[in-house]
Amino acid sequence: MRQNYGKGVAYGELDGHGVIYYTSPAFFLHALDAKTGRHIEGFGQPVPIQGFPETGVVDMLPPLLDGWGQWMDTEP
């Protein structure tokens, strides 16, 4: 289960426009237009979760787990 980890905020510029990057506790990276607050068109890939935008988000969990093989949570 995704828990309360991985939070962060950063500012950068992309093609001369301000971009706010933030990671959510569930390991999603969002890229927002600094002026409008809307997700950046063409950034990331669609996340198949109801309510997520079509663009502007990256699910960081699959790359983090790639190559780990099978594992299980040992906590009850």
PDB file of N, CA and C in Angstrom:
ATOM      1  N   MET A   1       0.842  -1.175   0.000  1.00  0.00           N
ATOM      2  CA  MET A   1       0.000   0.000   0.000  1.00  0.00           C
ATOM      3  C   MET A   1       0.891   1.244   0.000  1.00  0.00           C
ATOM      4  N   ARG A   2       0.470   2.248  -0.731  1.00  0.00           N
ATOM      5  CA  ARG A   2       1.213   3.502  -0.764  1.00  0.00           C
ATOM      6  C   ARG A   2       0.903   4.283   0.502  1.00  0.00           C
ATOM      7  N   GLN A   3       1.958   4.753   1.147  1.00  0.00           N
ATOM      8  CA  GLN A   3       1.765   5.428   2.420  1.00  0.00           C
ATOM      9  C   GLN A   3       2.341   6.835   2.373  1.00  0.00           C
ATOM     10  N   ASN A   4       2.570   7.404   3.517  1.00  0.00           N
ATOM     11  CA  ASN A   4       2.961   8.799   3.642  1.00  0.00           C
ATOM     12  C   ASN A   4       4.471   8.982   3.470  1.00  0.00           C
ATOM     13  N   TYR A   5       4.963   8.772   2.249  1.00  0.00           N
ATOM     14  CA  TYR A   5       6.373   8.942   1.932  1.00  0.00           C
ATOM     15  C   TYR A   5       6.495   9.798   0.677  1.00  0.00           C
ATOM     16  N   GLY A   6       7.698  10.263   0.398  1.00  0.00           N
ATOM     17  CA  GLY A   6       8.008  10.839  -0.898  1.00  0.00           C
ATOM     18  C   GLY A   6       7.453  12.210  -1.201  1.00  0.00           C
ATOM     19  N   LYS A   7       7.165  13.015  -0.201  1.00  0.00           N
ATOM     20  CA  LYS A   7       6.612  14.338  -0.483  1.00  0.00           C
ATOM     21  C   LYS A   7       7.736  15.312  -0.815  1.00  0.00           C
ATOM     22  N   GLY A   8       7.473  16.218  -1.762  1.00  0.00           N
ATOM     23  CA  GLY A   8       8.464  17.227  -2.099  1.00  0.00           C
ATOM     24  C   GLY A   8       7.920  18.225  -3.099  1.00  0.00           C
ATOM     25  N   VAL A   9       8.532  19.418  -3.129  1.00  0.00           N
ATOM     26  CA  VAL A   9       8.139  20.476  -4.057  1.00  0.00           C
ATOM     27  C   VAL A   9       9.404  21.096  -4.633  1.00  0.00           C
ATOM     28  N   ALA A  10       9.372  21.411  -5.934  1.00  0.00           N
ATOM     29  CA  ALA A  10      10.499  22.077  -6.591  1.00  0.00           C
ATOM     30  C   ALA A  10       9.962  23.006  -7.669  1.00  0.00           C
ATOM     31  N   TYR A  11      10.757  24.010  -7.997  1.00  0.00           N
ATOM     32  CA  TYR A  11      10.401  24.948  -9.059  1.00  0.00           C
ATOM     33  C   TYR A  11      11.464  24.865 -10.142  1.00  0.00           C
ATOM     34  N   GLY A  12      11.043  24.937 -11.391  1.00  0.00           N
ATOM     35  CA  GLY A  12      11.964  24.956 -12.513  1.00  0.00           C
ATOM     36  C   GLY A  12      11.340  25.699 -13.676  1.00  0.00           C
ATOM     37  N   GLU A  13      12.101  25.811 -14.758  1.00  0.00           N
ATOM     38  CA  GLU A  13      11.571  26.435 -15.965  1.00  0.00           C
ATOM     39  C   GLU A  13      11.667  25.459 -17.116  1.00  0.00           C
ATOM     40  N   LEU A  14      10.636  25.444 -17.927  1.00  0.00           N
ATOM     41  CA  LEU A  14      10.557  24.572 -19.094  1.00  0.00           C
ATOM     42  C   LEU A  14      10.143  25.446 -20.268  1.00  0.00           C
ATOM     43  N   ASP A  15      11.033  25.575 -21.242  1.00  0.00           N
ATOM     44  CA  ASP A  15      10.769  26.434 -22.404  1.00  0.00           C
ATOM     45  C   ASP A  15      10.402  27.855 -21.982  1.00  0.00           C
ATOM     46  N   GLY A  16      11.060  28.375 -20.952  1.00  0.00           N
ATOM     47  CA  GLY A  16      10.830  29.743 -20.500  1.00  0.00           C
ATOM     48  C   GLY A  16       9.608  29.945 -19.623  1.00  0.00           C
ATOM     49  N   HIS A  17       8.923  28.875 -19.278  1.00  0.00           N
ATOM     50  CA  HIS A  17       7.724  28.965 -18.441  1.00  0.00           C
ATOM     51  C   HIS A  17       8.003  28.326 -17.082  1.00  0.00           C
ATOM     52  N   GLY A  18       7.482  28.939 -16.025  1.00  0.00           N
ATOM     53  CA  GLY A  18       7.652  28.399 -14.686  1.00  0.00           C
ATOM     54  C   GLY A  18       6.853  27.121 -14.488  1.00  0.00           C
ATOM     55  N   VAL A  19       7.493  26.145 -13.858  1.00  0.00           N
ATOM     56  CA  VAL A  19       6.848  24.859 -13.589  1.00  0.00           C
ATOM     57  C   VAL A  19       7.046  24.508 -12.117  1.00  0.00           C
ATOM     58  N   ILE A  20       5.982  24.113 -11.470  1.00  0.00           N
ATOM     59  CA  ILE A  20       6.058  23.611 -10.103  1.00  0.00           C
ATOM     60  C   ILE A  20       5.934  22.095 -10.168  1.00  0.00           C
ATOM     61  N   TYR A  21       6.951  21.416  -9.656  1.00  0.00           N
ATOM     62  CA  TYR A  21       6.944  19.956  -9.586  1.00  0.00           C
ATOM     63  C   TYR A  21       6.668  19.575  -8.139  1.00  0.00           C
ATOM     64  N   TYR A  22       5.771  18.634  -7.949  1.00  0.00           N
ATOM     65  CA  TYR A  22       5.590  18.133  -6.589  1.00  0.00           C
ATOM     66  C   TYR A  22       5.313  16.641  -6.629  1.00  0.00           C
ATOM     67  N   THR A  23       5.787  15.983  -5.581  1.00  0.00           N
ATOM     68  CA  THR A  23       5.522  14.553  -5.438  1.00  0.00           C
ATOM     69  C   THR A  23       4.520  14.382  -4.309  1.00  0.00           C
ATOM     70  N   SER A  24       3.576  13.508  -4.563  1.00  0.00           N
ATOM     71  CA  SER A  24       2.545  13.239  -3.563  1.00  0.00           C
ATOM     72  C   SER A  24       3.000  12.092  -2.669  1.00  0.00           C
ATOM     73  N   PRO A  25       2.358  11.914  -1.517  1.00  0.00           N
ATOM     74  CA  PRO A  25       2.713  10.799  -0.644  1.00  0.00           C
ATOM     75  C   PRO A  25       2.587   9.434  -1.317  1.00  0.00           C
ATOM     76  N   ALA A  26       1.821   9.349  -2.384  1.00  0.00           N
ATOM     77  CA  ALA A  26       1.623   8.073  -3.075  1.00  0.00           C
ATOM     78  C   ALA A  26       2.587   7.891  -4.248  1.00  0.00           C
ATOM     79  N   PHE A  27       3.673   8.664  -4.286  1.00  0.00           N
ATOM     80  CA  PHE A  27       4.708   8.558  -5.321  1.00  0.00           C
ATOM     81  C   PHE A  27       4.210   8.912  -6.719  1.00  0.00           C
ATOM     82  N   PHE A  28       3.419   9.967  -6.820  1.00  0.00           N
ATOM     83  CA  PHE A  28       3.054  10.525  -8.118  1.00  0.00           C
ATOM     84  C   PHE A  28       3.770  11.859  -8.260  1.00  0.00           C
ATOM     85  N   LEU A  29       4.435  12.072  -9.403  1.00  0.00           N
ATOM     86  CA  LEU A  29       5.100  13.335  -9.702  1.00  0.00           C
ATOM     87  C   LEU A  29       4.174  14.163 -10.579  1.00  0.00           C
ATOM     88  N   HIS A  30       3.825  15.348 -10.115  1.00  0.00           N
ATOM     89  CA  HIS A  30       2.947  16.254 -10.852  1.00  0.00           C
ATOM     90  C   HIS A  30       3.774  17.433 -11.351  1.00  0.00           C
ATOM     91  N   ALA A  31       3.469  17.918 -12.551  1.00  0.00           N
ATOM     92  CA  ALA A  31       4.089  19.122 -13.098  1.00  0.00           C
ATOM     93  C   ALA A  31       2.975  20.125 -13.376  1.00  0.00           C
ATOM     94  N   LEU A  32       3.033  21.268 -12.690  1.00  0.00           N
ATOM     95  CA  LEU A  32       1.985  22.279 -12.803  1.00  0.00           C
ATOM     96  C   LEU A  32       2.539  23.567 -13.401  1.00  0.00           C
ATOM     97  N   ASP A  33       1.746  24.207 -14.242  1.00  0.00           N
ATOM     98  CA  ASP A  33       2.088  25.526 -14.756  1.00  0.00           C
ATOM     99  C   ASP A  33       2.082  26.490 -13.568  1.00  0.00           C
ATOM    100  N   ALA A  34       3.188  27.213 -13.365  1.00  0.00           N
ATOM    101  CA  ALA A  34       3.310  28.080 -12.190  1.00  0.00           C
ATOM    102  C   ALA A  34       2.303  29.225 -12.199  1.00  0.00           C
ATOM    103  N   LYS A  35       1.849  29.650 -13.366  1.00  0.00           N
ATOM    104  CA  LYS A  35       0.884  30.757 -13.435  1.00  0.00           C
ATOM    105  C   LYS A  35      -0.554  30.290 -13.264  1.00  0.00           C
ATOM    106  N   THR A  36      -0.901  29.176 -13.894  1.00  0.00           N
ATOM    107  CA  THR A  36      -2.304  28.744 -13.902  1.00  0.00           C
ATOM    108  C   THR A  36      -2.614  27.674 -12.867  1.00  0.00           C
ATOM    109  N   GLY A  37      -1.595  26.923 -12.441  1.00  0.00           N
ATOM    110  CA  GLY A  37      -1.820  25.816 -11.520  1.00  0.00           C
ATOM    111  C   GLY A  37      -2.339  24.561 -12.196  1.00  0.00           C
ATOM    112  N   ARG A  38      -2.436  24.588 -13.513  1.00  0.00           N
ATOM    113  CA  ARG A  38      -2.928  23.420 -14.257  1.00  0.00           C
ATOM    114  C   ARG A  38      -1.774  22.490 -14.618  1.00  0.00           C
ATOM    115  N   HIS A  39      -2.100  21.207 -14.775  1.00  0.00           N
ATOM    116  CA  HIS A  39      -1.087  20.231 -15.164  1.00  0.00           C
ATOM    117  C   HIS A  39      -0.508  20.578 -16.530  1.00  0.00           C
ATOM    118  N   ILE A  40       0.800  20.337 -16.686  1.00  0.00           N
ATOM    119  CA  ILE A  40       1.506  20.634 -17.931  1.00  0.00           C
ATOM    120  C   ILE A  40       1.081  19.634 -19.002  1.00  0.00           C
ATOM    121  N   GLU A  41       0.603  20.156 -20.109  1.00  0.00           N
ATOM    122  CA  GLU A  41       0.180  19.329 -21.249  1.00  0.00           C
ATOM    123  C   GLU A  41       1.397  18.615 -21.836  1.00  0.00           C
ATOM    124  N   GLY A  42       1.296  17.305 -22.019  1.00  0.00           N
ATOM    125  CA  GLY A  42       2.360  16.520 -22.631  1.00  0.00           C
ATOM    126  C   GLY A  42       3.412  16.008 -21.663  1.00  0.00           C
ATOM    127  N   PHE A  43       3.317  16.334 -20.375  1.00  0.00           N
ATOM    128  CA  PHE A  43       4.264  15.837 -19.381  1.00  0.00           C
ATOM    129  C   PHE A  43       3.728  14.542 -18.798  1.00  0.00           C
ATOM    130  N   GLY A  44       4.575  13.549 -18.673  1.00  0.00           N
ATOM    131  CA  GLY A  44       4.174  12.292 -18.051  1.00  0.00           C
ATOM    132  C   GLY A  44       3.342  11.415 -18.958  1.00  0.00           C
ATOM    133  N   GLN A  45       2.551  10.570 -18.339  1.00  0.00           N
ATOM    134  CA  GLN A  45       1.699   9.650 -19.082  1.00  0.00           C
ATOM    135  C   GLN A  45       0.391   9.482 -18.316  1.00  0.00           C
ATOM    136  N   PRO A  46      -0.659   9.037 -19.005  1.00  0.00           N
ATOM    137  CA  PRO A  46      -1.939   8.850 -18.313  1.00  0.00           C
ATOM    138  C   PRO A  46      -1.817   7.857 -17.153  1.00  0.00           C
ATOM    139  N   VAL A  47      -2.450   8.170 -16.046  1.00  0.00           N
ATOM    140  CA  VAL A  47      -2.516   7.282 -14.886  1.00  0.00           C
ATOM    141  C   VAL A  47      -3.937   6.725 -14.852  1.00  0.00           C
ATOM    142  N   PRO A  48      -4.076   5.391 -14.926  1.00  0.00           N
ATOM    143  CA  PRO A  48      -5.420   4.800 -15.013  1.00  0.00           C
ATOM    144  C   PRO A  48      -6.182   4.790 -13.683  1.00  0.00           C
ATOM    145  N   ILE A  49      -6.310   5.961 -13.080  1.00  0.00           N
ATOM    146  CA  ILE A  49      -7.041   6.101 -11.825  1.00  0.00           C
ATOM    147  C   ILE A  49      -8.078   7.198 -12.023  1.00  0.00           C
ATOM    148  N   GLN A  50      -9.306   6.918 -11.654  1.00  0.00           N
ATOM    149  CA  GLN A  50     -10.378   7.891 -11.810  1.00  0.00           C
ATOM    150  C   GLN A  50     -10.034   9.192 -11.085  1.00  0.00           C
ATOM    151  N   GLY A  51     -10.215  10.305 -11.783  1.00  0.00           N
ATOM    152  CA  GLY A  51      -9.951  11.606 -11.198  1.00  0.00           C
ATOM    153  C   GLY A  51      -8.594  12.187 -11.542  1.00  0.00           C
ATOM    154  N   PHE A  52      -7.680  11.387 -12.101  1.00  0.00           N
ATOM    155  CA  PHE A  52      -6.373  11.893 -12.492  1.00  0.00           C
ATOM    156  C   PHE A  52      -6.465  12.551 -13.858  1.00  0.00           C
ATOM    157  N   PRO A  53      -5.652  13.587 -14.103  1.00  0.00           N
ATOM    158  CA  PRO A  53      -5.679  14.234 -15.413  1.00  0.00           C
ATOM    159  C   PRO A  53      -5.091  13.328 -16.486  1.00  0.00           C
ATOM    160  N   GLU A  54      -5.385  13.640 -17.746  1.00  0.00           N
ATOM    161  CA  GLU A  54      -4.868  12.850 -18.873  1.00  0.00           C
ATOM    162  C   GLU A  54      -3.371  13.049 -19.060  1.00  0.00           C
ATOM    163  N   THR A  55      -2.824  14.151 -18.574  1.00  0.00           N
ATOM    164  CA  THR A  55      -1.416  14.474 -18.767  1.00  0.00           C
ATOM    165  C   THR A  55      -0.914  15.266 -17.564  1.00  0.00           C
ATOM    166  N   GLY A  56       0.405  15.360 -17.419  1.00  0.00           N
ATOM    167  CA  GLY A  56       0.975  16.145 -16.335  1.00  0.00           C
ATOM    168  C   GLY A  56       1.330  15.366 -15.092  1.00  0.00           C
ATOM    169  N   VAL A  57       1.260  14.033 -15.138  1.00  0.00           N
ATOM    170  CA  VAL A  57       1.532  13.201 -13.960  1.00  0.00           C
ATOM    171  C   VAL A  57       2.400  12.006 -14.356  1.00  0.00           C
ATOM    172  N   VAL A  58       3.322  11.629 -13.469  1.00  0.00           N
ATOM    173  CA  VAL A  58       4.127  10.422 -13.643  1.00  0.00           C
ATOM    174  C   VAL A  58       3.934   9.554 -12.403  1.00  0.00           C
ATOM    175  N   ASP A  59       3.616   8.283 -12.606  1.00  0.00           N
ATOM    176  CA  ASP A  59       3.552   7.318 -11.505  1.00  0.00           C
ATOM    177  C   ASP A  59       4.974   6.816 -11.286  1.00  0.00           C
ATOM    178  N   MET A  60       5.612   7.211 -10.192  1.00  0.00           N
ATOM    179  CA  MET A  60       7.012   6.858  -9.946  1.00  0.00           C
ATOM    180  C   MET A  60       7.192   5.483  -9.322  1.00  0.00           C
ATOM    181  N   LEU A  61       6.139   4.854  -8.862  1.00  0.00           N
ATOM    182  CA  LEU A  61       6.271   3.580  -8.168  1.00  0.00           C
ATOM    183  C   LEU A  61       6.758   2.439  -9.066  1.00  0.00           C
ATOM    184  N   PRO A  62       6.207   2.239 -10.271  1.00  0.00           N
ATOM    185  CA  PRO A  62       6.697   1.131 -11.100  1.00  0.00           C
ATOM    186  C   PRO A  62       8.208   1.167 -11.366  1.00  0.00           C
ATOM    187  N   PRO A  63       8.807   2.328 -11.715  1.00  0.00           N
ATOM    188  CA  PRO A  63      10.257   2.333 -11.900  1.00  0.00           C
ATOM    189  C   PRO A  63      11.036   2.057 -10.614  1.00  0.00           C
ATOM    190  N   LEU A  64      10.491   2.478  -9.468  1.00  0.00           N
ATOM    191  CA  LEU A  64      11.169   2.215  -8.198  1.00  0.00           C
ATOM    192  C   LEU A  64      11.201   0.727  -7.868  1.00  0.00           C
ATOM    193  N   LEU A  65      10.163  -0.004  -8.271  1.00  0.00           N
ATOM    194  CA  LEU A  65      10.064  -1.430  -7.946  1.00  0.00           C
ATOM    195  C   LEU A  65      10.607  -2.338  -9.041  1.00  0.00           C
ATOM    196  N   ASP A  66      10.922  -1.775 -10.200  1.00  0.00           N
ATOM    197  CA  ASP A  66      11.408  -2.572 -11.325  1.00  0.00           C
ATOM    198  C   ASP A  66      12.672  -3.339 -10.931  1.00  0.00           C
ATOM    199  N   GLY A  67      12.668  -4.635 -11.143  1.00  0.00           N
ATOM    200  CA  GLY A  67      13.826  -5.468 -10.851  1.00  0.00           C
ATOM    201  C   GLY A  67      13.880  -6.010  -9.432  1.00  0.00           C
ATOM    202  N   TRP A  68      12.913  -5.699  -8.601  1.00  0.00           N
ATOM    203  CA  TRP A  68      12.907  -6.188  -7.226  1.00  0.00           C
ATOM    204  C   TRP A  68      12.457  -7.639  -7.130  1.00  0.00           C
ATOM    205  N   GLY A  69      11.753  -8.128  -8.135  1.00  0.00           N
ATOM    206  CA  GLY A  69      11.210  -9.473  -8.042  1.00  0.00           C
ATOM    207  C   GLY A  69      10.023  -9.496  -7.091  1.00  0.00           C
ATOM    208  N   GLN A  70       9.597 -10.694  -6.731  1.00  0.00           N
ATOM    209  CA  GLN A  70       8.452 -10.811  -5.830  1.00  0.00           C
ATOM    210  C   GLN A  70       8.853 -10.483  -4.403  1.00  0.00           C
ATOM    211  N   TRP A  71       7.951  -9.828  -3.687  1.00  0.00           N
ATOM    212  CA  TRP A  71       8.160  -9.536  -2.275  1.00  0.00           C
ATOM    213  C   TRP A  71       6.798  -9.366  -1.631  1.00  0.00           C
ATOM    214  N   MET A  72       6.764  -9.460  -0.330  1.00  0.00           N
ATOM    215  CA  MET A  72       5.481  -9.333   0.359  1.00  0.00           C
ATOM    216  C   MET A  72       5.654  -8.508   1.621  1.00  0.00           C
ATOM    217  N   ASP A  73       4.577  -7.876   2.033  1.00  0.00           N
ATOM    218  CA  ASP A  73       4.548  -7.090   3.254  1.00  0.00           C
ATOM    219  C   ASP A  73       4.430  -8.051   4.428  1.00  0.00           C
ATOM    220  N   THR A  74       5.337  -7.949   5.391  1.00  0.00           N
ATOM    221  CA  THR A  74       5.317  -8.865   6.533  1.00  0.00           C
ATOM    222  C   THR A  74       4.568  -8.295   7.726  1.00  0.00           C
ATOM    223  N   GLU A  75       4.106  -7.032   7.612  1.00  0.00           N
ATOM    224  CA  GLU A  75       3.349  -6.443   8.716  1.00  0.00           C
ATOM    225  C   GLU A  75       1.894  -6.887   8.644  1.00  0.00           C
ATOM    226  N   PRO A  76       1.250  -7.046   9.804  1.00  0.00           N
ATOM    227  CA  PRO A  76      -0.156  -7.477   9.796  1.00  0.00           C
ATOM    228  C   PRO A  76      -1.092  -6.435   9.223  1.00  0.00           C
TER     229      PRO A  76
END
